[in-house]
PDB file of C-alpha atoms in Angstrom:
ATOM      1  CA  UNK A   1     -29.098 -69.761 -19.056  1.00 61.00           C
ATOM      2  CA  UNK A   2     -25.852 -70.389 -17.681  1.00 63.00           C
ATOM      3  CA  UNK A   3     -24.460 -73.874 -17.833  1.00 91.00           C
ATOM      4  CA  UNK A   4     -21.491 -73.895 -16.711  1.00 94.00           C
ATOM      5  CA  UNK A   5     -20.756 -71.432 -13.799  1.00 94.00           C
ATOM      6  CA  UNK A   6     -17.779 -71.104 -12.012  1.00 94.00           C
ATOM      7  CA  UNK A   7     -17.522 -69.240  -8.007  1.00 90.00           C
ATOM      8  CA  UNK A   8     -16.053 -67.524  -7.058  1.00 91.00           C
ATOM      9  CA  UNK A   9     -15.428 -64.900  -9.861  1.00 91.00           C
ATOM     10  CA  UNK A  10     -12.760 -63.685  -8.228  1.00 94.00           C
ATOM     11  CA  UNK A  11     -10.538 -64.904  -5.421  1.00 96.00           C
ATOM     12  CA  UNK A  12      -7.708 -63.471  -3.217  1.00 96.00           C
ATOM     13  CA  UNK A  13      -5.552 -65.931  -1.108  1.00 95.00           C
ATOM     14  CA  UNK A  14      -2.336 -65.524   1.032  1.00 96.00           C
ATOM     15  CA  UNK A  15       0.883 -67.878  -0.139  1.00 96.00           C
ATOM     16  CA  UNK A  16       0.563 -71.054   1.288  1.00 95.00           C
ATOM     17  CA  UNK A  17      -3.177 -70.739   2.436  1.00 96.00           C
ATOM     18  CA  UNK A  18      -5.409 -73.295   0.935  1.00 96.00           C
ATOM     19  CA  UNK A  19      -8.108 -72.295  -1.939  1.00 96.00           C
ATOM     20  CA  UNK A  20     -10.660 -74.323  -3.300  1.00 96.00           C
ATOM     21  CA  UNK A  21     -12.747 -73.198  -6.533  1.00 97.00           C
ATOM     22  CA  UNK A  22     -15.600 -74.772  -7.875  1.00 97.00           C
ATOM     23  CA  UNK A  23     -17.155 -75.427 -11.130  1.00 97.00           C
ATOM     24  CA  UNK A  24     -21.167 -76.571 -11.825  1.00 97.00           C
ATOM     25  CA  UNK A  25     -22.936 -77.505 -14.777  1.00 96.00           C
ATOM     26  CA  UNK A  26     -26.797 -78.398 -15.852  1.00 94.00           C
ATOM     27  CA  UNK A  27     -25.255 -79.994 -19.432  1.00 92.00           C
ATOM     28  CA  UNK A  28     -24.997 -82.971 -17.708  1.00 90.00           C
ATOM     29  CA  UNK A  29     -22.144 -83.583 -19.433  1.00 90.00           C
ATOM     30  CA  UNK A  30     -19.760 -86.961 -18.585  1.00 89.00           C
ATOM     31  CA  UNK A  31     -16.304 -84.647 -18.792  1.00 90.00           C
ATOM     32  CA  UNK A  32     -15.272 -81.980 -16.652  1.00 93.00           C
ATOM     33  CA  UNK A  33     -11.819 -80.414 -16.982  1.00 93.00           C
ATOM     34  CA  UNK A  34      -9.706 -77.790 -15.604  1.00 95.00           C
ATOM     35  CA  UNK A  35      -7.444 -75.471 -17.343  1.00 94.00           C
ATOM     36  CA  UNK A  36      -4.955 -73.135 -15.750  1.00 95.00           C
ATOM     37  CA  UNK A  37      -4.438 -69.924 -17.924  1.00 91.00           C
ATOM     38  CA  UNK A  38      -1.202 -67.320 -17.139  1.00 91.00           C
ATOM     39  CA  UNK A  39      -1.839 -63.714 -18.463  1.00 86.00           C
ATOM     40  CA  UNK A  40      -1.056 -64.110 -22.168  1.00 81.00           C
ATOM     41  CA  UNK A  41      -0.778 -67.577 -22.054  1.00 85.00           C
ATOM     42  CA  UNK A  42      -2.868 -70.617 -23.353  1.00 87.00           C
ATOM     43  CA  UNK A  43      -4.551 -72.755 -21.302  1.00 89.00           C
ATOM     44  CA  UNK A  44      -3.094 -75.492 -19.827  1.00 91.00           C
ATOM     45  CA  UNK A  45      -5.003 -78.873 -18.803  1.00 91.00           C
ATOM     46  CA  UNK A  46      -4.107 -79.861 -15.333  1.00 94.00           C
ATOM     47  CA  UNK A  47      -6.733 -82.766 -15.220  1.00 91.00           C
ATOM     48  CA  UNK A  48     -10.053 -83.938 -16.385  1.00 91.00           C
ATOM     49  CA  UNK A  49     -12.634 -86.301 -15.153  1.00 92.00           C
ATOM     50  CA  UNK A  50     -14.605 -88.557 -17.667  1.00 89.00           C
ATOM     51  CA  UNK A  51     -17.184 -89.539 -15.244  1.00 90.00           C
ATOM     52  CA  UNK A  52     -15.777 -90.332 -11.739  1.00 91.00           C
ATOM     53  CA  UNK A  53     -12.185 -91.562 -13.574  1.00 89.00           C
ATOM     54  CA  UNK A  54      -9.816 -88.927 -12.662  1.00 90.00           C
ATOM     55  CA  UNK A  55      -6.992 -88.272 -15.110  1.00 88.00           C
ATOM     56  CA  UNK A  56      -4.018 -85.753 -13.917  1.00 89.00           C
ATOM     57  CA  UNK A  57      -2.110 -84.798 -16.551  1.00 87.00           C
ATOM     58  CA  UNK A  58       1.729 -85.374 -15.868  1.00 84.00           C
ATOM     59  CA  UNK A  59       3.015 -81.913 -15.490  1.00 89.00           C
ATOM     60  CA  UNK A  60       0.463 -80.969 -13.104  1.00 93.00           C
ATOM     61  CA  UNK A  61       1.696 -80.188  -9.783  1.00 92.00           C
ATOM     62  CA  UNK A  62       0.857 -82.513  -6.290  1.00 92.00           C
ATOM     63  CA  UNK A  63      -0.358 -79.282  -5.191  1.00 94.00           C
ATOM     64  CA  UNK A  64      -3.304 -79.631  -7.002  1.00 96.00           C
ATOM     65  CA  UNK A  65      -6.094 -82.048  -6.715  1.00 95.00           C
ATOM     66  CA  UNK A  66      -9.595 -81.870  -7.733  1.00 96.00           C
ATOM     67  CA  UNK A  67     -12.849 -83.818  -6.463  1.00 95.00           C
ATOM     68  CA  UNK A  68     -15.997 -84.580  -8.851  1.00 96.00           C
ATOM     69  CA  UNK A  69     -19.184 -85.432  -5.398  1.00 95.00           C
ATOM     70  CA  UNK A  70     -21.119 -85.684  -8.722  1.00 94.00           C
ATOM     71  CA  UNK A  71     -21.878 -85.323 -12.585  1.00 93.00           C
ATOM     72  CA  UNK A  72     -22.390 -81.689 -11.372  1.00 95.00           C
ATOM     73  CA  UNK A  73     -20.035 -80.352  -9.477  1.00 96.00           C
ATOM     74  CA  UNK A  74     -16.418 -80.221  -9.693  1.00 96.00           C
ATOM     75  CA  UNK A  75     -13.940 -78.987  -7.121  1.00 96.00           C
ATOM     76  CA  UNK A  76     -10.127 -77.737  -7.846  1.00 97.00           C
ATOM     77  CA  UNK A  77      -8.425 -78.115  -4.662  1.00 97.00           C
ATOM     78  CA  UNK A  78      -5.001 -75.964  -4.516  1.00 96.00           C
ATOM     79  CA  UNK A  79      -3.441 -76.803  -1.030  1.00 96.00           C
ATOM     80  CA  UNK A  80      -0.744 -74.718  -0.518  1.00 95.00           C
ATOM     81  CA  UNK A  81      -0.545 -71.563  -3.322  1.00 96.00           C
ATOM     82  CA  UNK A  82       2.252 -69.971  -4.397  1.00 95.00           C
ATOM     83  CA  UNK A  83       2.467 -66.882  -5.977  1.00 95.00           C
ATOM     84  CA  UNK A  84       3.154 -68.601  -9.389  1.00 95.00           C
ATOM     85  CA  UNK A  85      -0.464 -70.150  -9.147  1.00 96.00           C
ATOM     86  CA  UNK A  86      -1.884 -66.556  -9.843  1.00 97.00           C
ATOM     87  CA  UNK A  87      -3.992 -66.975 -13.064  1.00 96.00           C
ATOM     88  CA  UNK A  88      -7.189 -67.665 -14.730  1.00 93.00           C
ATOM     89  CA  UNK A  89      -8.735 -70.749 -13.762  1.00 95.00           C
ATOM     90  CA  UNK A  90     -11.138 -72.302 -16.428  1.00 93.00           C
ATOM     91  CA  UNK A  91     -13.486 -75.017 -16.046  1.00 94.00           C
ATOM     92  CA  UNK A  92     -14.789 -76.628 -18.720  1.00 92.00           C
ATOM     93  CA  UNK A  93     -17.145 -79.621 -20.136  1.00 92.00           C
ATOM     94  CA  UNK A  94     -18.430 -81.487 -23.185  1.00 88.00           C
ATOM     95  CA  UNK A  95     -20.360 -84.365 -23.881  1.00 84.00           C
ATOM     96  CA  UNK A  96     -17.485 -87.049 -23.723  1.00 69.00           C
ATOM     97  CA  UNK A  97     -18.652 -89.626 -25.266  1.00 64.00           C
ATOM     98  CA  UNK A  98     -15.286 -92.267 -25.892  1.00 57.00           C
ATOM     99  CA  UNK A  99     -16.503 -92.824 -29.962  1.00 51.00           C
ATOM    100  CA  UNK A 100     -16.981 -89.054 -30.460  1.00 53.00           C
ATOM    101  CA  UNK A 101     -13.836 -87.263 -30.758  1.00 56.00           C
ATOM    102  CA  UNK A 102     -15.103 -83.802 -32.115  1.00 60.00           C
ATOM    103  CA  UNK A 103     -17.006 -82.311 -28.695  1.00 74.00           C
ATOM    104  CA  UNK A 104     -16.711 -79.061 -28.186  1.00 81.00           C
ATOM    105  CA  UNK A 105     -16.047 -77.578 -24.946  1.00 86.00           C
ATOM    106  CA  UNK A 106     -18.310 -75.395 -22.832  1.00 89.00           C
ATOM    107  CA  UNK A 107     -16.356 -73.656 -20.283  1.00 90.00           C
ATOM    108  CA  UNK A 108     -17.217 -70.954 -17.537  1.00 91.00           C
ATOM    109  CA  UNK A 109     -16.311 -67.897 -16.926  1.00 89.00           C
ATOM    110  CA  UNK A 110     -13.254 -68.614 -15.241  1.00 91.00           C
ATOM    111  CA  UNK A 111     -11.860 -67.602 -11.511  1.00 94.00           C
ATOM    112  CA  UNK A 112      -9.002 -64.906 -11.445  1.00 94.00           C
ATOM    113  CA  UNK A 113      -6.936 -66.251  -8.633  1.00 96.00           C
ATOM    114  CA  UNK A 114      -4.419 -63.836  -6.928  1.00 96.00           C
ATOM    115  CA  UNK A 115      -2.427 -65.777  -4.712  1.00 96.00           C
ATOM    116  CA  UNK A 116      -0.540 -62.293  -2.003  1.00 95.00           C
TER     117      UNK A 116
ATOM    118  CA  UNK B   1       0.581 -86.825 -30.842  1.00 69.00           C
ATOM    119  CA  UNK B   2      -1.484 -83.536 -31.906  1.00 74.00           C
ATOM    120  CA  UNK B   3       0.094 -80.069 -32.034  1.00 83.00           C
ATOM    121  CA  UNK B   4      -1.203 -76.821 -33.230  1.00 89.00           C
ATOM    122  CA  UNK B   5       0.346 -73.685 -34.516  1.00 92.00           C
ATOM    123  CA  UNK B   6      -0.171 -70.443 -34.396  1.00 95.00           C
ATOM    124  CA  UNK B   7       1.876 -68.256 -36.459  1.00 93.00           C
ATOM    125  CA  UNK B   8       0.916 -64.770 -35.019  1.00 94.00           C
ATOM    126  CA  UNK B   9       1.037 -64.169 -31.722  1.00 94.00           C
ATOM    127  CA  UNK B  10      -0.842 -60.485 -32.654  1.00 96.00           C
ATOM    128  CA  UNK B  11      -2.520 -59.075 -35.462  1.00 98.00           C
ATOM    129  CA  UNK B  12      -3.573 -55.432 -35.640  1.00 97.00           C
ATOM    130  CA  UNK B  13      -5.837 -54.176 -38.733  1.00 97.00           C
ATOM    131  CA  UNK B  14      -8.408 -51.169 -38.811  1.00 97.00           C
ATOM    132  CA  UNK B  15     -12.269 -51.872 -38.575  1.00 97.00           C
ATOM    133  CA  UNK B  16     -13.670 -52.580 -41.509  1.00 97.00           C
ATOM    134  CA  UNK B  17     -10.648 -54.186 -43.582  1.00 97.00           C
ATOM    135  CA  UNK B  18     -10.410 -58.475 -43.525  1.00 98.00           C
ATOM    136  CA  UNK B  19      -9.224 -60.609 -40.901  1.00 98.00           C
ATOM    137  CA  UNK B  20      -6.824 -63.878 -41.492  1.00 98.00           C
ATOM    138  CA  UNK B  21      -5.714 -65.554 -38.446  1.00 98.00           C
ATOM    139  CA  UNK B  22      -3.319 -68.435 -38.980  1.00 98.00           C
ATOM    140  CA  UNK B  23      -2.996 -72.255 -37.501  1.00 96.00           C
ATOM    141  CA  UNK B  24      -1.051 -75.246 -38.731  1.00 95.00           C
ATOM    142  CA  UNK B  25      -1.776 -78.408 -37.391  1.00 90.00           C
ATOM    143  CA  UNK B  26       0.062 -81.719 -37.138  1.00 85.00           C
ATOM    144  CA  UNK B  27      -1.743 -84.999 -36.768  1.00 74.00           C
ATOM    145  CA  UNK B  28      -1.540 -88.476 -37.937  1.00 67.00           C
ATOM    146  CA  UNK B  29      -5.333 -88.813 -38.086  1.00 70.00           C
ATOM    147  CA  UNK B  30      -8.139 -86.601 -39.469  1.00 73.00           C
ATOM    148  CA  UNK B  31      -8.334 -84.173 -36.115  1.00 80.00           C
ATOM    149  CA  UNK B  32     -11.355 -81.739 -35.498  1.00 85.00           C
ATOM    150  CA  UNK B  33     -10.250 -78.623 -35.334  1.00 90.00           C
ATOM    151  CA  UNK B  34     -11.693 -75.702 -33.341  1.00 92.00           C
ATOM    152  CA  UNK B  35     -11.747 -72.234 -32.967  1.00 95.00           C
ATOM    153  CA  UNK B  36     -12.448 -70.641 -29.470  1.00 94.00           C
ATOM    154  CA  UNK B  37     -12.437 -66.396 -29.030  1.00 95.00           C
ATOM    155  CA  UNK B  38     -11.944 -65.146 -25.377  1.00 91.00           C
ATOM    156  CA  UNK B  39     -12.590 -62.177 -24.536  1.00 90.00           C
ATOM    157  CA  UNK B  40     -10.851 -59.883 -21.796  1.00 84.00           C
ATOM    158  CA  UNK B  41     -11.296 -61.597 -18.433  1.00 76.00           C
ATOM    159  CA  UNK B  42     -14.257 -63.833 -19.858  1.00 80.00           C
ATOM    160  CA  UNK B  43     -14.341 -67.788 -21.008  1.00 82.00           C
ATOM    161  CA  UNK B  44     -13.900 -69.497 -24.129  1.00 88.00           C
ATOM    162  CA  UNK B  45     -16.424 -69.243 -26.431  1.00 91.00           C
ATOM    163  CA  UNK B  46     -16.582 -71.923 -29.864  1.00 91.00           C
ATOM    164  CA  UNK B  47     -16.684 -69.542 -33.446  1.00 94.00           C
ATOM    165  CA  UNK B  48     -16.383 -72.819 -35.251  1.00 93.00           C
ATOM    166  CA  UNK B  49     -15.498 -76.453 -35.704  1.00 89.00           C
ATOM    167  CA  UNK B  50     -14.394 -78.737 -38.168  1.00 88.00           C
ATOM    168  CA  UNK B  51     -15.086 -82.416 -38.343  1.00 78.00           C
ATOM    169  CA  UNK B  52     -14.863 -83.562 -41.620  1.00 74.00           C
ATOM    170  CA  UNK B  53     -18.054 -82.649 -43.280  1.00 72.00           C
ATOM    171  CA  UNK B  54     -16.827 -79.723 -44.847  1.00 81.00           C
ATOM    172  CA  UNK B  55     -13.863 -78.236 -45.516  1.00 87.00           C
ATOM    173  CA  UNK B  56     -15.309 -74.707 -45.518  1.00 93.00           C
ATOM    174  CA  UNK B  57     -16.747 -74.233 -42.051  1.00 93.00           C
ATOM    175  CA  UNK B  58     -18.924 -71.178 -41.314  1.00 94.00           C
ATOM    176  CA  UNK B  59     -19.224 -69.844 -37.748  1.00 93.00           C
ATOM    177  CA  UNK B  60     -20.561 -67.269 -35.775  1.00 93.00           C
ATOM    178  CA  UNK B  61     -20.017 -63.617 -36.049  1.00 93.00           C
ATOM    179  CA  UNK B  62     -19.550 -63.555 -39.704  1.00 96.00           C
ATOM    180  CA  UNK B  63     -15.773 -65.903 -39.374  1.00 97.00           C
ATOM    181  CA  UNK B  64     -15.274 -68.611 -41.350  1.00 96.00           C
ATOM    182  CA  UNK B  65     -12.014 -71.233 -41.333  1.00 97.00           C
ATOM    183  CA  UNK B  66     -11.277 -73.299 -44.394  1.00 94.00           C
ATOM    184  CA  UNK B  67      -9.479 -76.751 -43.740  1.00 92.00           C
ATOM    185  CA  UNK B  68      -6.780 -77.353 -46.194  1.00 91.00           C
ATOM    186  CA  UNK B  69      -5.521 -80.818 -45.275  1.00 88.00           C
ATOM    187  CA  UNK B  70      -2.372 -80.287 -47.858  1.00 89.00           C
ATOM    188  CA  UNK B  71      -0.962 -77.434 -45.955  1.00 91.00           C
ATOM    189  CA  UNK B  72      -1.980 -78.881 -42.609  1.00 91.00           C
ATOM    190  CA  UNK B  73      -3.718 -75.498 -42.245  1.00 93.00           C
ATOM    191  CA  UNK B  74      -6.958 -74.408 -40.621  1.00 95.00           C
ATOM    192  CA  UNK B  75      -7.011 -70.645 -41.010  1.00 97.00           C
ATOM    193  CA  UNK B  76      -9.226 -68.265 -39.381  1.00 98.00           C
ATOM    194  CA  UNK B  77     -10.654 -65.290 -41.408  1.00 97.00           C
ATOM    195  CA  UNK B  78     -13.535 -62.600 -41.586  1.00 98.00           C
ATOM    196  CA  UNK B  79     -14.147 -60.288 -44.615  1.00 97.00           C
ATOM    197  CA  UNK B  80     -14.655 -57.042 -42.504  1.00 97.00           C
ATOM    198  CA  UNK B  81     -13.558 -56.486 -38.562  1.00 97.00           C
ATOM    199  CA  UNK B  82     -15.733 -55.138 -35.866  1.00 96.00           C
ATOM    200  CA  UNK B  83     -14.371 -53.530 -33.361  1.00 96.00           C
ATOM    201  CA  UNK B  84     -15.774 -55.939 -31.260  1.00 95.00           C
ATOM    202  CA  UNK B  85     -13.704 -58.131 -32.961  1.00 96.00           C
ATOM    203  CA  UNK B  86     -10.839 -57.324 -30.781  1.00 96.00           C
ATOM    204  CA  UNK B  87      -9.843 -60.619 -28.437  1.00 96.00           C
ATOM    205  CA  UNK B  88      -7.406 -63.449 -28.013  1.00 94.00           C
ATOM    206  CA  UNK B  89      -8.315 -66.597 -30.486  1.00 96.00           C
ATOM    207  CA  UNK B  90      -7.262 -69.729 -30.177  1.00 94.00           C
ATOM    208  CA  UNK B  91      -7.196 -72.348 -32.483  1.00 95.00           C
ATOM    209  CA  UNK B  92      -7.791 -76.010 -31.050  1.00 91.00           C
ATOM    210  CA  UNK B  93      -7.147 -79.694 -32.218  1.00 87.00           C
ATOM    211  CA  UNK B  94      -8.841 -83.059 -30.868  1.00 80.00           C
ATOM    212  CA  UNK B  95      -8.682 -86.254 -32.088  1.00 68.00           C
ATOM    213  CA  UNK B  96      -6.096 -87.695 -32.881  1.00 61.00           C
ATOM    214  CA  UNK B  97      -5.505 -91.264 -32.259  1.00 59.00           C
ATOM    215  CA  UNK B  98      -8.936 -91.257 -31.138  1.00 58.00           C
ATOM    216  CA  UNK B  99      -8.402 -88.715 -28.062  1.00 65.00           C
ATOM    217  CA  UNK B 100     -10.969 -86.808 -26.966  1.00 70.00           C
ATOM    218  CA  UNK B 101      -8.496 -84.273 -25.056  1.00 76.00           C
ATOM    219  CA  UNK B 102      -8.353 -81.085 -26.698  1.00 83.00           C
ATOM    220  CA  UNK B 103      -4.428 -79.631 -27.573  1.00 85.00           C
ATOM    221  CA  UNK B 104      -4.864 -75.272 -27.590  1.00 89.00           C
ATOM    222  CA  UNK B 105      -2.301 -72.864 -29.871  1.00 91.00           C
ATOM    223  CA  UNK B 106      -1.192 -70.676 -27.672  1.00 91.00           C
ATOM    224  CA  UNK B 107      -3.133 -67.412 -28.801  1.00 94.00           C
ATOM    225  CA  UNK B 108      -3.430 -64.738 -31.147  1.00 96.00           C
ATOM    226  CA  UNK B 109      -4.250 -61.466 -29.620  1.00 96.00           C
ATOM    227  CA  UNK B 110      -6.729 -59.437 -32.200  1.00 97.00           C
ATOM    228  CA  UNK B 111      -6.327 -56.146 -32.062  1.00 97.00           C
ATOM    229  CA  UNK B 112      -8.701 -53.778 -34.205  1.00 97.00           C
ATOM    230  CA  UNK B 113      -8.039 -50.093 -34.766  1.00 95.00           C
ATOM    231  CA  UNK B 114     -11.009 -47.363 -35.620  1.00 94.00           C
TER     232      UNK B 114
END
């Protein structure tokens, strides 16, 4: 029953290794977004696609890019960690439509990325 | 531009006695207002929404939140904790100026004692 699923669960990386996570769903939903959450922290929205239109938020660092192949999948690309980039990463998705404000969010279980 | 609130970053009680978990929201349209529980090293999971229909909005798990738009306020309460109660909460706002991009509090941590 999943529907949004997240791999890996949990991921190690060296400093200044590249790390790619990735985030499906079967909601066929039109907006896909990742959060970055710090231990005892909120999440923070680095970027979210509605559809194929990619929209960085501007505090997000160059470091971090994502790719959307499809309504399913969605990649978060980090290309060089550091060890700030340790935290929970949480995709999520909702229904997006642009005249309904009042979605909710579905999100996955998150990655735990350790970046040594 | 949206903001939320909220007021505690923890609350302790004991099992069985109520709940109240505070958010204050600022927004210069009617927002919906959410709120998501996460528990340790899990996702988000929705208690409850509010989008206009009414004020008093029941959700899972026996919380409710009651939207006072006077006070700005979308408060978070149960009448008797579990101790399975016990996670972060965040309170969530969408909508204004017709944006669909959600704006998270930063957390309250609920702790319950047996």
């Amino acid at each position: 029953d999943a529907m949004v699923i997240q791999n890996p669960r949990y991921q190690v990386t060296q400093f200044g290794k590249p790390v790619t996570l990735s985030c499906s769903q079967t909601l066929n939903h039109n907006v896909m977004y990742w959060y970055q959450q710090k231990s005892s922290q909120a999440p923070k929205l680095l970027f979210h696609y509605y559809d194929k239109d990619f929209n960085n938020e501007a505090d997000t660092p160059d470091n971090f890019q994502s790719r959307r192949p499809n309504t399913s999948f969605c990649f978060l690309d980090i290309r060089s960690p550091g060890l700030g980039d340790t935290a929970m990463y949480l995709c999520a998705t909702s229904r997006g439509n642009r005249g309904l404000i009042n979605e909710k969010l579905f999100f996955g279980s998150g990655t735990q990325l350790s970046v040594l | 531009a949206q903001s939320v609130t909220q007021l505690d970053s923890h609350v302790s009680v004991s099992e069985g006695t109520p709940v109240l978990l505070r958010c204050n929201y600022s927004s210069s349209y009617s927002p919906s207002l959410f709120w998501y529980v996460q528990h340790p090293n899990k996702g988000l999971q929705l208690l409850l929404k509010y989008t206009s229909a009414a004020t008093l909005v029941k959700g899972i798990n026996g919380f409710e939140a009651e939207f006072k738009k006077s006070e700005t306020s979308f408060h978070l309460t149960k009448p008797s904790a579990h101790m399975s109660d016990a996670a972060e909460y965040f309170c969530v706002v969408s909508g204004t100026g017709g944006s669909y991009i959600p704006t998270f509090g930063r957390g309250t941590s609920l702790i319950v004692h047996p």
